[in-house]
Coordinates of C-alpha atoms and ligand atoms in Angstrom, one line a residue:
Chain J
M1 CA 0.0 0.0 0.0
A2 CA 1.1 3.5 -0.6
E3 CA 3.0 5.1 2.3
Y4 CA 1.0 8.3 1.9
S5 CA -2.7 7.6 1.5
A6 CA -6.0 8.6 3.0
F7 CA -5.9 5.5 5.2
A8 CA -2.4 6.3 6.4
L9 CA -3.4 9.8 7.2
L10 CA -6.3 8.6 9.3
K11 CA -4.3 5.9 11.1
N12 CA -1.5 8.3 11.9
A13 CA -3.9 11.0 13.1
L14 CA -5.4 8.5 15.5
S15 CA -2.0 7.5 16.9
G16 CA -0.9 11.1 17.3
N17 CA 1.3 11.3 14.2
R18 CA 4.1 9.5 16.0
D19 CA 4.7 6.7 13.6
W20 CA 5.6 8.5 10.3
R21 CA 9.0 7.4 9.0
P22 CA 11.5 10.2 8.1
A23 CA 11.3 10.8 4.4
W24 CA 14.8 9.6 3.9
R25 CA 17.4 8.0 6.2
K26 CA 20.7 9.7 7.2
P27 CA 23.2 6.8 6.6
D28 CA 26.9 7.0 6.9
P29 CA 28.9 6.6 3.6
K30 CA 29.9 3.1 2.6
P31 CA 33.4 2.7 1.3
T32 CA 32.2 1.7 -2.2
Y33 CA 29.1 1.9 -4.3
D34 CA 28.1 0.8 -7.8
V35 CA 27.3 4.4 -8.7
I36 CA 28.1 7.7 -7.0
I37 CA 26.0 10.7 -8.1
V38 CA 27.7 14.0 -7.2
G39 CA 25.0 16.7 -6.6
G40 CA 21.7 16.2 -4.7
G41 CA 19.6 18.5 -6.7
G42 CA 16.5 17.5 -8.7
H43 CA 18.5 15.9 -11.4
G44 CA 20.9 13.9 -9.2
L45 CA 18.0 12.6 -7.1
S46 CA 15.8 11.7 -10.1
T47 CA 18.8 9.9 -11.7
A48 CA 19.2 7.8 -8.5
Y49 CA 15.5 7.0 -8.5
Y50 CA 15.4 5.9 -12.1
L51 CA 18.7 3.9 -11.7
A52 CA 16.9 1.9 -9.0
K53 CA 13.5 1.8 -10.6
E54 CA 14.3 1.2 -14.3
H55 CA 17.6 -0.5 -14.1
G56 CA 17.6 -2.3 -10.7
I57 CA 20.8 -0.5 -9.7
T58 CA 20.2 0.3 -6.0
N59 CA 23.8 0.3 -4.5
V60 CA 23.9 4.1 -5.2
A61 CA 24.9 7.1 -3.2
V62 CA 23.9 10.7 -3.9
L63 CA 26.4 13.2 -2.5
E64 CA 25.2 16.6 -1.6
K65 CA 27.4 19.3 -0.2
G66 CA 24.6 21.1 1.6
Y67 CA 21.1 20.1 2.4
L68 CA 18.7 18.6 -0.1
G69 CA 17.1 21.4 -2.1
S70 CA 19.7 24.0 -1.4
G71 CA 20.6 24.4 -5.0
N72 CA 18.6 25.4 -8.0
V73 CA 15.9 22.8 -7.5
G74 CA 14.7 25.0 -4.6
R75 CA 15.5 28.3 -6.1
N76 CA 13.8 28.3 -9.5
T77 CA 10.5 29.9 -10.6
V78 CA 8.8 26.5 -11.2
T79 CA 7.8 26.8 -14.9
V80 CA 7.2 23.5 -16.6
R81 CA 6.7 23.6 -20.4
S82 CA 7.6 21.9 -23.7
N83 CA 7.1 24.8 -26.2
Y84 CA 10.4 24.5 -28.0
L85 CA 11.1 24.9 -31.8
L86 CA 13.8 22.3 -32.6
P87 CA 12.6 18.6 -32.8
Q88 CA 15.4 17.4 -30.4
N89 CA 14.2 19.8 -27.7
I90 CA 10.5 19.2 -28.3
R91 CA 10.9 15.4 -28.0
F92 CA 13.0 15.6 -24.9
Y93 CA 10.9 18.2 -23.1
E94 CA 7.6 16.6 -24.1
H95 CA 8.8 13.3 -22.7
S96 CA 9.5 15.2 -19.5
M97 CA 6.0 16.8 -19.6
K98 CA 4.4 13.3 -19.9
M99 CA 6.4 12.2 -16.9
W100 CA 5.2 15.3 -14.9
E101 CA 1.6 14.4 -15.7
E102 CA 2.2 11.0 -13.8
L103 CA 4.8 12.1 -11.3
S104 CA 2.8 12.5 -8.1
H105 CA 1.3 9.0 -8.6
D106 CA 4.6 7.5 -9.5
L107 CA 6.4 9.0 -6.5
N108 CA 3.4 8.7 -4.2
Y109 CA 4.3 12.3 -3.3
N110 CA 2.2 15.4 -4.2
V111 CA 4.5 17.6 -6.4
M112 CA 1.5 19.9 -6.9
F113 CA 1.9 19.8 -10.7
S114 CA -0.6 22.5 -11.9
Q115 CA -1.4 22.6 -15.6
R116 CA -2.3 26.3 -15.5
G117 CA -0.9 27.0 -19.0
V118 CA 2.1 29.0 -20.2
L119 CA 1.4 32.0 -22.4
A120 CA 4.2 33.7 -24.4
L121 CA 3.3 37.2 -25.5
G122 CA 4.2 38.6 -28.9
H123 CA 4.5 42.3 -29.7
S124 CA 4.9 42.5 -33.5
P125 CA 3.3 40.7 -36.5
G126 CA 6.8 39.1 -37.2
Q127 CA 6.9 37.7 -33.7
I128 CA 3.4 36.2 -34.1
D129 CA 4.5 34.6 -37.4
E130 CA 7.4 33.1 -35.4
F131 CA 4.9 31.8 -32.8
A132 CA 2.8 30.2 -35.5
R133 CA 5.9 28.4 -36.8
R134 CA 6.8 27.3 -33.4
G135 CA 3.3 26.2 -32.6
N136 CA 3.2 24.2 -35.8
A137 CA 6.5 22.5 -35.0
M138 CA 5.1 21.5 -31.7
R139 CA 1.8 20.3 -33.0
H140 CA 3.6 18.3 -35.7
L141 CA 5.2 16.3 -32.9
G142 CA 1.9 15.9 -31.0
V143 CA 2.4 18.7 -28.5
D144 CA -0.5 21.1 -27.7
A145 CA -0.1 24.8 -28.9
E146 CA -2.6 27.5 -29.5
L147 CA -2.4 31.0 -30.9
M148 CA -4.3 33.6 -28.9
D149 CA -5.5 37.0 -30.0
V150 CA -5.5 40.1 -27.8
A151 CA -9.2 39.9 -26.7
A152 CA -8.6 36.3 -25.5
I153 CA -5.5 37.3 -23.6
K154 CA -7.2 40.2 -21.9
K155 CA -10.0 37.8 -20.8
L156 CA -7.4 35.4 -19.4
M157 CA -5.4 38.0 -17.5
P158 CA -7.5 41.2 -16.8
G159 CA -4.6 42.9 -15.1
I160 CA -2.6 43.2 -18.3
D161 CA -2.1 46.4 -20.3
E162 CA -3.5 45.4 -23.7
T163 CA -4.0 48.9 -25.0
A164 CA -2.3 50.4 -28.0
S165 CA -0.6 52.9 -25.7
A166 CA 1.3 50.2 -23.8
R167 CA 5.0 50.6 -23.9
F168 CA 5.1 47.4 -26.1
P169 CA 1.6 46.8 -27.4
I170 CA 0.6 43.1 -27.4
V171 CA -0.3 41.6 -30.8
G172 CA -1.1 38.1 -29.7
G173 CA 0.4 35.1 -27.9
L174 CA 1.3 31.4 -28.0
M175 CA -0.3 29.3 -25.3
Q176 CA 0.6 25.8 -24.2
R177 CA -2.3 24.8 -21.9
R178 CA -0.8 21.5 -20.6
A179 CA 2.2 23.5 -19.3
G180 CA 2.3 25.0 -15.9
T181 CA 4.0 24.9 -12.6
A182 CA 5.0 22.4 -9.8
R183 CA 6.1 22.7 -6.2
H184 CA 9.9 22.7 -6.5
D185 CA 10.9 21.5 -3.0
A186 CA 8.3 18.7 -3.2
V187 CA 10.0 17.5 -6.4
A188 CA 13.3 17.2 -4.5
W189 CA 11.7 15.6 -1.4
G190 CA 9.5 13.2 -3.4
Y191 CA 12.4 11.9 -5.5
A192 CA 14.6 11.7 -2.4
R193 CA 12.1 9.6 -0.5
A194 CA 11.3 7.4 -3.4
A195 CA 15.0 6.7 -4.1
D196 CA 15.7 6.1 -0.4
R197 CA 12.9 3.6 -0.2
R198 CA 14.6 1.7 -3.0
G199 CA 17.9 1.6 -1.1
V200 CA 19.7 4.6 -2.4
D201 CA 21.9 6.4 0.2
I202 CA 21.4 10.1 0.3
L203 CA 24.5 11.7 1.9
E204 CA 23.9 15.3 2.9
N205 CA 26.7 17.7 4.0
C206 CA 29.0 15.6 1.9
E207 CA 31.0 17.9 -0.3
V208 CA 33.1 16.4 -3.1
N209 CA 36.6 18.1 -3.0
G210 CA 38.6 15.8 -5.3
F211 CA 38.5 12.8 -7.6
I212 CA 40.5 9.6 -7.2
K213 CA 41.9 8.4 -10.5
D214 CA 43.6 5.3 -11.8
G215 CA 45.4 6.7 -14.8
D216 CA 42.7 8.5 -16.8
R217 CA 39.9 6.5 -15.2
V218 CA 37.9 8.1 -12.4
V219 CA 37.4 5.5 -9.6
G220 CA 36.3 7.5 -6.6
V221 CA 35.9 10.8 -4.9
T222 CA 37.3 12.5 -1.8
T223 CA 34.7 14.2 0.3
S224 CA 34.2 16.1 3.5
R225 CA 33.1 12.7 4.9
G226 CA 36.0 10.7 3.6
E227 CA 37.0 8.7 0.6
I228 CA 34.3 6.9 -1.4
R229 CA 34.9 4.7 -4.4
A230 CA 32.5 3.5 -7.2
K231 CA 32.5 1.7 -10.5
K232 CA 30.7 4.7 -12.1
I233 CA 30.8 8.3 -11.0
A234 CA 28.1 10.7 -12.3
V235 CA 28.3 14.5 -12.0
A236 CA 25.0 16.5 -11.8
V237 CA 26.0 19.7 -10.0
A238 CA 24.3 22.3 -12.3
G239 CA 26.0 25.8 -11.7
S240 CA 29.0 24.2 -10.1
T241 CA 29.9 22.1 -13.1
G242 CA 33.0 24.1 -14.1
H243 CA 34.4 24.1 -10.6
V244 CA 33.7 20.4 -9.9
M245 CA 35.0 19.2 -13.3
R246 CA 38.2 21.2 -12.8
M247 CA 38.9 18.9 -9.7
A248 CA 38.8 16.0 -12.1
G249 CA 41.3 17.6 -14.4
V250 CA 38.8 18.8 -17.0
D251 CA 39.7 22.5 -17.2
R252 CA 37.7 23.6 -20.2
L253 CA 34.1 22.9 -21.1
P254 CA 31.5 24.6 -23.3
I255 CA 29.9 26.0 -20.1
E256 CA 29.8 29.3 -18.2
S257 CA 28.3 29.8 -14.7
H258 CA 26.0 32.8 -14.4
V259 CA 23.6 34.1 -11.7
L260 CA 19.9 34.3 -12.3
Q261 CA 17.8 36.3 -9.9
A262 CA 14.2 35.7 -8.9
F263 CA 11.7 37.8 -6.9
V264 CA 8.5 37.2 -4.9
T265 CA 6.0 39.8 -3.8
E266 CA 3.7 39.9 -0.8
S267 CA 0.5 37.9 -1.2
I268 CA -2.3 39.4 -3.2
K269 CA -5.7 38.2 -4.2
P270 CA -6.0 35.9 -7.3
F271 CA -4.5 38.0 -10.1
L272 CA -2.9 35.6 -12.6
D273 CA -3.9 32.0 -13.1
T274 CA -1.4 31.2 -15.8
V275 CA 2.3 31.6 -16.4
V276 CA 3.1 34.6 -18.6
T277 CA 6.3 35.4 -20.5
F278 CA 7.1 38.8 -22.2
G279 CA 8.3 38.8 -25.7
M280 CA 9.9 42.2 -25.8
G281 CA 12.5 41.6 -23.1
H282 CA 13.1 38.7 -20.8
F283 CA 10.4 38.5 -18.1
Y284 CA 8.2 35.7 -16.8
M285 CA 5.7 35.5 -13.9
N286 CA 3.3 33.3 -12.1
Q287 CA 1.2 33.6 -9.0
S288 CA 2.0 31.0 -6.3
D289 CA -0.7 29.1 -4.4
K290 CA 0.0 31.4 -1.4
G291 CA -0.7 34.5 -3.5
G292 CA 2.8 35.9 -4.1
L293 CA 3.8 36.9 -7.6
V294 CA 6.9 34.9 -8.5
Y295 CA 9.0 36.4 -11.4
G296 CA 12.4 36.8 -13.0
G297 CA 14.2 38.0 -16.1
D298 CA 17.6 38.0 -17.5
I299 CA 20.8 36.6 -16.0
D300 CA 23.2 39.2 -14.7
G301 CA 25.3 38.5 -17.8
Y302 CA 28.8 37.8 -16.6
N303 CA 30.4 34.7 -15.0
S304 CA 29.4 34.3 -11.4
Y305 CA 29.5 31.6 -8.7
A306 CA 27.9 34.0 -6.1
Q307 CA 24.3 33.0 -5.2
R308 CA 23.3 36.7 -5.2
G309 CA 22.8 39.2 -7.9
N310 CA 23.5 42.8 -8.7
L311 CA 21.1 45.8 -8.9
P312 CA 21.0 46.7 -12.7
I313 CA 19.0 43.5 -13.4
V314 CA 16.7 44.2 -10.5
E315 CA 15.7 47.5 -12.1
D316 CA 15.5 45.8 -15.5
V317 CA 13.1 43.1 -14.3
M318 CA 10.9 45.5 -12.3
S319 CA 10.5 47.8 -15.3
E320 CA 9.5 44.9 -17.6
M321 CA 6.9 43.8 -15.0
L322 CA 5.4 47.3 -14.9
A323 CA 5.4 47.6 -18.7
L324 CA 3.1 44.6 -18.8
F325 CA 1.1 45.1 -15.6
P326 CA 1.1 48.8 -14.6
S327 CA -1.4 48.0 -11.8
L328 CA 1.3 46.1 -9.9
A329 CA 3.3 49.2 -9.1
P330 CA 2.1 49.5 -5.4
V331 CA 2.7 45.8 -4.7
R332 CA 5.7 45.2 -2.4
V333 CA 8.6 42.8 -3.2
L334 CA 9.2 40.5 -0.2
R335 CA 12.5 38.9 -1.2
S336 CA 14.9 38.1 -4.0
W337 CA 17.6 35.5 -4.4
G338 CA 20.0 34.2 -7.0
G339 CA 20.9 30.8 -8.3
I340 CA 23.9 29.8 -10.4
M341 CA 23.2 28.3 -13.7
D342 CA 25.5 26.4 -16.1
M343 CA 25.0 28.2 -19.4
S344 CA 26.0 26.1 -22.3
M345 CA 27.2 27.5 -25.7
D346 CA 24.1 26.5 -27.6
G347 CA 21.5 26.9 -24.8
S348 CA 20.8 23.1 -24.7
P349 CA 21.9 20.6 -22.0
I350 CA 24.6 18.0 -22.0
I351 CA 23.8 14.4 -20.9
T352 CA 26.7 12.2 -21.8
T353 CA 29.1 9.4 -21.0
G354 CA 32.6 10.8 -20.2
P355 CA 34.4 13.1 -20.6
L356 CA 36.8 10.8 -18.7
P357 CA 36.5 7.0 -18.4
G358 CA 34.3 5.9 -15.5
M359 CA 32.6 9.3 -15.5
Y360 CA 29.1 10.6 -16.7
L361 CA 28.2 14.2 -17.0
N362 CA 24.8 16.0 -16.8
C363 CA 25.0 19.8 -17.1
G364 CA 24.2 22.8 -19.3
W365 CA 20.6 23.4 -18.1
C366 CA 20.8 27.1 -18.5
Y367 CA 17.5 28.8 -17.5
G368 CA 15.4 25.8 -18.0
G369 CA 16.4 22.7 -16.2
F370 CA 13.6 22.4 -13.6
K371 CA 11.0 21.3 -16.2
A372 CA 13.6 18.7 -17.4
T373 CA 14.0 17.1 -13.9
P374 CA 12.1 13.8 -14.7
A375 CA 13.4 13.3 -18.2
S376 CA 16.9 14.3 -17.3
G377 CA 17.1 11.7 -14.5
F378 CA 15.4 9.1 -16.7
C379 CA 17.8 9.6 -19.6
F380 CA 20.9 10.0 -17.4
A381 CA 20.1 6.8 -15.5
H382 CA 19.8 5.0 -18.9
T383 CA 23.1 6.5 -20.0
I384 CA 24.9 5.4 -16.8
A385 CA 23.3 1.9 -16.7
R386 CA 23.8 1.1 -20.4
D387 CA 26.9 3.2 -21.2
Q388 CA 25.0 4.7 -24.1
P389 CA 22.3 7.4 -24.4
H390 CA 18.6 6.9 -24.5
E391 CA 17.1 8.1 -27.9
F392 CA 15.8 11.2 -26.1
N393 CA 19.3 12.4 -24.9
A394 CA 21.3 11.1 -27.9
P395 CA 21.4 14.5 -29.5
F396 CA 22.6 16.2 -26.2
S397 CA 26.2 14.9 -26.4
L398 CA 29.3 16.8 -25.4
D399 CA 30.7 15.9 -28.8
R400 CA 28.1 18.0 -30.6
F401 CA 30.3 21.1 -30.2
H402 CA 33.0 19.4 -32.1
S403 CA 30.8 17.8 -34.8
G404 CA 28.8 21.0 -35.4
A405 CA 25.5 19.4 -34.5
V406 CA 24.7 22.1 -32.0
I407 CA 21.1 22.5 -30.8
D408 CA 20.5 26.3 -30.7
D409 CA 16.8 26.8 -30.2
K410 CA 17.1 30.6 -30.1
G411 CA 19.7 30.9 -32.8
Q412 CA 22.0 33.0 -30.7
G413 CA 25.4 31.4 -31.3
A414 CA 28.1 30.6 -28.8
T415 CA 27.3 33.6 -26.4
P416 CA 25.8 32.0 -23.3
R417 CA 24.4 35.3 -21.9
L418 CA 22.1 35.6 -24.9
H419 CA 20.5 32.1 -24.5
Chain G
M1 CA 29.6 46.4 -9.0
L2 CA 31.9 49.2 -10.0
I3 CA 34.6 48.8 -12.7
T4 CA 37.4 51.4 -12.7
C5 CA 38.1 52.3 -16.4
P6 CA 41.7 53.5 -16.8
Y7 CA 40.4 56.4 -18.8
C8 CA 37.1 57.3 -17.1
G9 CA 37.5 56.2 -13.5
P10 CA 35.1 54.2 -11.4
R11 CA 31.8 53.7 -13.2
D12 CA 28.7 51.5 -12.6
V13 CA 28.7 48.0 -14.2
S14 CA 25.7 49.0 -16.3
E15 CA 27.9 51.2 -18.5
Y16 CA 29.9 48.2 -19.6
T17 CA 29.2 45.3 -21.9
Y18 CA 30.6 41.9 -21.0
Q19 CA 32.6 40.3 -23.8
G20 CA 33.4 37.1 -22.0
D21 CA 36.2 34.8 -21.2
G22 CA 39.6 36.5 -21.8
N23 CA 41.6 33.3 -21.7
R24 CA 40.8 32.4 -25.3
T25 CA 43.0 32.9 -28.3
R26 CA 41.5 33.6 -31.7
P27 CA 43.3 31.6 -34.4
E28 CA 44.6 33.5 -37.4
P29 CA 41.7 34.1 -39.8
A30 CA 43.4 31.8 -42.5
S31 CA 43.9 29.0 -40.0
T32 CA 42.1 25.7 -40.8
D33 CA 43.0 24.1 -37.5
Q34 CA 39.6 22.8 -36.5
E35 CA 40.6 22.0 -32.9
A36 CA 41.9 25.5 -32.3
W37 CA 38.8 27.1 -33.8
N38 CA 36.6 24.8 -31.8
A39 CA 38.4 25.6 -28.5
Y40 CA 38.2 29.3 -29.3
V41 CA 34.4 29.3 -30.1
Y42 CA 33.1 26.8 -27.5
D43 CA 35.6 26.1 -24.6
R44 CA 35.6 28.2 -21.5
V45 CA 37.7 28.3 -18.4
N46 CA 34.7 29.1 -16.1
I47 CA 36.8 29.2 -13.0
A48 CA 35.4 29.8 -9.5
G49 CA 37.9 32.4 -8.5
A50 CA 40.1 34.9 -10.3
H51 CA 38.8 35.1 -13.9
H52 CA 40.5 36.9 -16.8
E53 CA 37.8 38.5 -18.9
I54 CA 37.0 41.2 -21.4
W55 CA 34.7 44.1 -20.8
Q56 CA 33.9 47.1 -23.1
H57 CA 33.2 50.5 -21.7
S58 CA 30.4 50.8 -24.2
G59 CA 28.6 53.6 -22.3
G60 CA 31.8 55.6 -21.9
C61 CA 35.1 55.8 -23.7
R62 CA 34.3 52.5 -25.6
A63 CA 37.7 51.0 -24.8
H64 CA 38.1 47.2 -24.5
L65 CA 39.3 46.3 -21.0
A66 CA 41.1 43.3 -19.7
V67 CA 39.7 42.7 -16.2
V68 CA 40.6 40.2 -13.5
R69 CA 37.6 39.6 -11.4
S70 CA 36.7 37.0 -8.7
T71 CA 33.6 35.1 -9.8
T72 CA 32.9 34.2 -6.2
T73 CA 33.1 37.7 -4.6
H74 CA 32.9 40.0 -7.7
K75 CA 36.1 41.8 -6.3
I76 CA 38.1 43.2 -9.2
A77 CA 41.9 42.6 -8.9
S78 CA 43.0 44.6 -12.0
V79 CA 41.8 46.5 -15.0
G80 CA 43.9 47.3 -18.0
F81 CA 43.6 47.9 -21.8
V82 CA 43.2 44.8 -23.8
R83 CA 45.8 45.9 -26.3
E84 CA 48.4 46.4 -23.6
A85 CA 47.5 43.0 -22.0
G86 CA 48.3 41.5 -25.4
H87 CA 44.8 40.0 -25.9
R88 CA 43.7 39.3 -29.4
K89 CA 40.8 41.5 -30.6
H90 CA 38.3 38.8 -30.7
E91 CA 35.7 41.1 -29.2
R92 CA 35.2 42.6 -32.7
H93 CA 33.3 39.4 -33.4
A94 CA 30.9 39.7 -30.6
R95 CA 27.3 39.6 -31.9
P96 CA 25.6 42.9 -32.5
G97 CA 22.8 43.6 -30.1
A98 CA 24.6 42.1 -27.1
K99 CA 22.9 43.2 -24.0
A100 CA 24.8 45.1 -21.3
Ligands
FAD501 C1 16.2 31.9 -10.2 C2 16.0 30.7 -11.1 C3 14.8 30.5 -11.8 C4 14.7 29.3 -12.6 N1 13.5 29.1 -13.1 C5 13.2 28.0 -13.9 C6 11.9 27.7 -14.4 O1 11.0 28.5 -14.2 N2 11.8 26.5 -15.1 C7 12.8 25.7 -15.3 O2 12.6 24.7 -16.0 N3 14.0 25.9 -14.8 C8 14.3 27.0 -14.1 N4 15.5 27.3 -13.6 C9 16.6 26.4 -13.9 C10 16.6 25.1 -13.0 O3 16.3 25.5 -11.6 C11 17.9 24.4 -13.1 O4 18.3 24.2 -14.4 C12 17.8 23.0 -12.5 O5 17.2 23.0 -11.2 C13 19.2 22.4 -12.3 O6 19.3 21.0 -11.9 P1 19.3 20.6 -10.4 O7 18.0 20.7 -9.8 O8 19.9 19.2 -10.3 O9 20.4 21.6 -9.8 P2 20.7 21.9 -8.3 O10 19.5 21.8 -7.4 O11 21.5 23.2 -8.3 O12 21.6 20.7 -7.9 C14 23.0 20.6 -7.9 C15 23.5 20.2 -6.5 O13 24.9 20.0 -6.6 C16 25.4 20.3 -5.3 N5 26.8 20.4 -5.4 C17 27.6 21.4 -6.0 N6 28.9 21.2 -5.9 C18 29.0 20.0 -5.1 C19 30.1 19.3 -4.6 N7 31.4 19.7 -4.8 N8 29.9 18.2 -3.9 C20 28.6 17.8 -3.6 N9 27.5 18.5 -4.1 C21 27.7 19.6 -4.8 C22 24.7 21.6 -5.0 O14 24.7 21.9 -3.6 C23 23.3 21.4 -5.5 O15 22.4 20.9 -4.5 C24 15.7 28.4 -12.8 C25 17.0 28.6 -12.1 C26 17.1 29.7 -11.3 C27 18.4 29.9 -10.5
ZN502 ZN1 36.1 54.3 -20.1

């Protein structure tokens, strides 16, 4: 029977809630494992879960330098969508979307996946033509997409300035109704519990500070909790990729670390029941279940490992918000924070064997890795277990930068701050 | 963040345009060395610590500057002119419309 159920709730209520098990154990590290995953974010945890569930590999440790959820999995603005242009991206992210639709049941953990829709706004006829092209590319591969006119947009979000005198008048939008949001902490906790129950050791406060090598081959790691060895070592550390891979002797990768800031306002009455993105700059917003508006914009634009941002982008994001929703001017901002993202050179992720023997690498998620959490773990587990990619991550190789098969959805070239 | 331009003095970061990793070397235009071009276009040092990078004072004197900045604290250790630091002028090839 499911650990969390109406019956369990009743039973535990009657016994004073004393018999719940902790969501995951706090084991001591074993000297060796079949697989070590460096990084206890969403992707590391989902990889561990699918290694156990899909491939029967349960002698696995997830090593997290802080506490679970302290990285980007707990810092993002929770948008989940699959509205890409290029077929490699559409297939991968739509696979993820289908997994999201089943995730709460699969994990027996409510990740509060809410298909409230994601609407991209367009501000010129040319942009609407581009949306039509993108929508057709999506529908061609079985993904839902719908063009909306200004009247329909105004009906959906009455707070928006749809007038011709707006700073950037709205011409239309592209809606994906199956897209939406999920509760980010719950995703980390749900995967952690489900992996733990299948035997995975989750080792918090366990920072990897070096790699043990036998020739070229990676055979273990040194950590703040001692030396741990494994047959296979997988790295999924998001914004820390450059720093961690340097410890393994890989000193150049097609990756730059950048800070992305996010903001949340005080709670207000229901104002926005979809996710909206702005087409004349970079701005996106949703309203949380508690009522706060959660939003963000561009990255600060220069390499950073500091989990805080600088002021010019704060001003930039606020001005974009007010260009769209002038009525939000009096609403107070409660807090802001930053997360470090691994920006790749074509804006697409890397899920691959290597680059050293015994090693596996998952990185390059840029702005958008939260939505990828299920498919990323699923594909990375496959790659680790079988030593070859799944069909969905085969295009996302490290080698694509050499072969020229880059996946540049925005057509920006090798300038990470533009992706 | 303030960057002290050698011409203009300390100015706010919003006056500058980031041109990226200064550790790269642009191959000669006639070179057909694929590895060298690949490394120049795609590979980055991305260090957590003192990072050599190029900034342009696009809202001021427009000079290209070689900056050493800590990516963990944003502290700036040095600022000089790119040409004096011996960097190649790959910044000419930055895409138009790059945001500050
Ligand atoms: C502000 C912001 C908003 C975002 N909004 C969205 C969004 O709306 N939609 C979307 O799809 N994506 C979004 N993203 C991107 C998304 O959050 C990330 O791409 C994704 O979460 C990265 O994967 P992860 O969860 O595994 O990373 P993380 O949670 O960062 O996991 C990596 C883990 O590795 C650990 N680690 C690092 N170094 C070491 C070491 N040496 N030893 C041990 N452990 C180590 C870290 O502590 C961290 O917990 C956003 C990101 C930010 C910062
Ligand atoms: Zn100057």
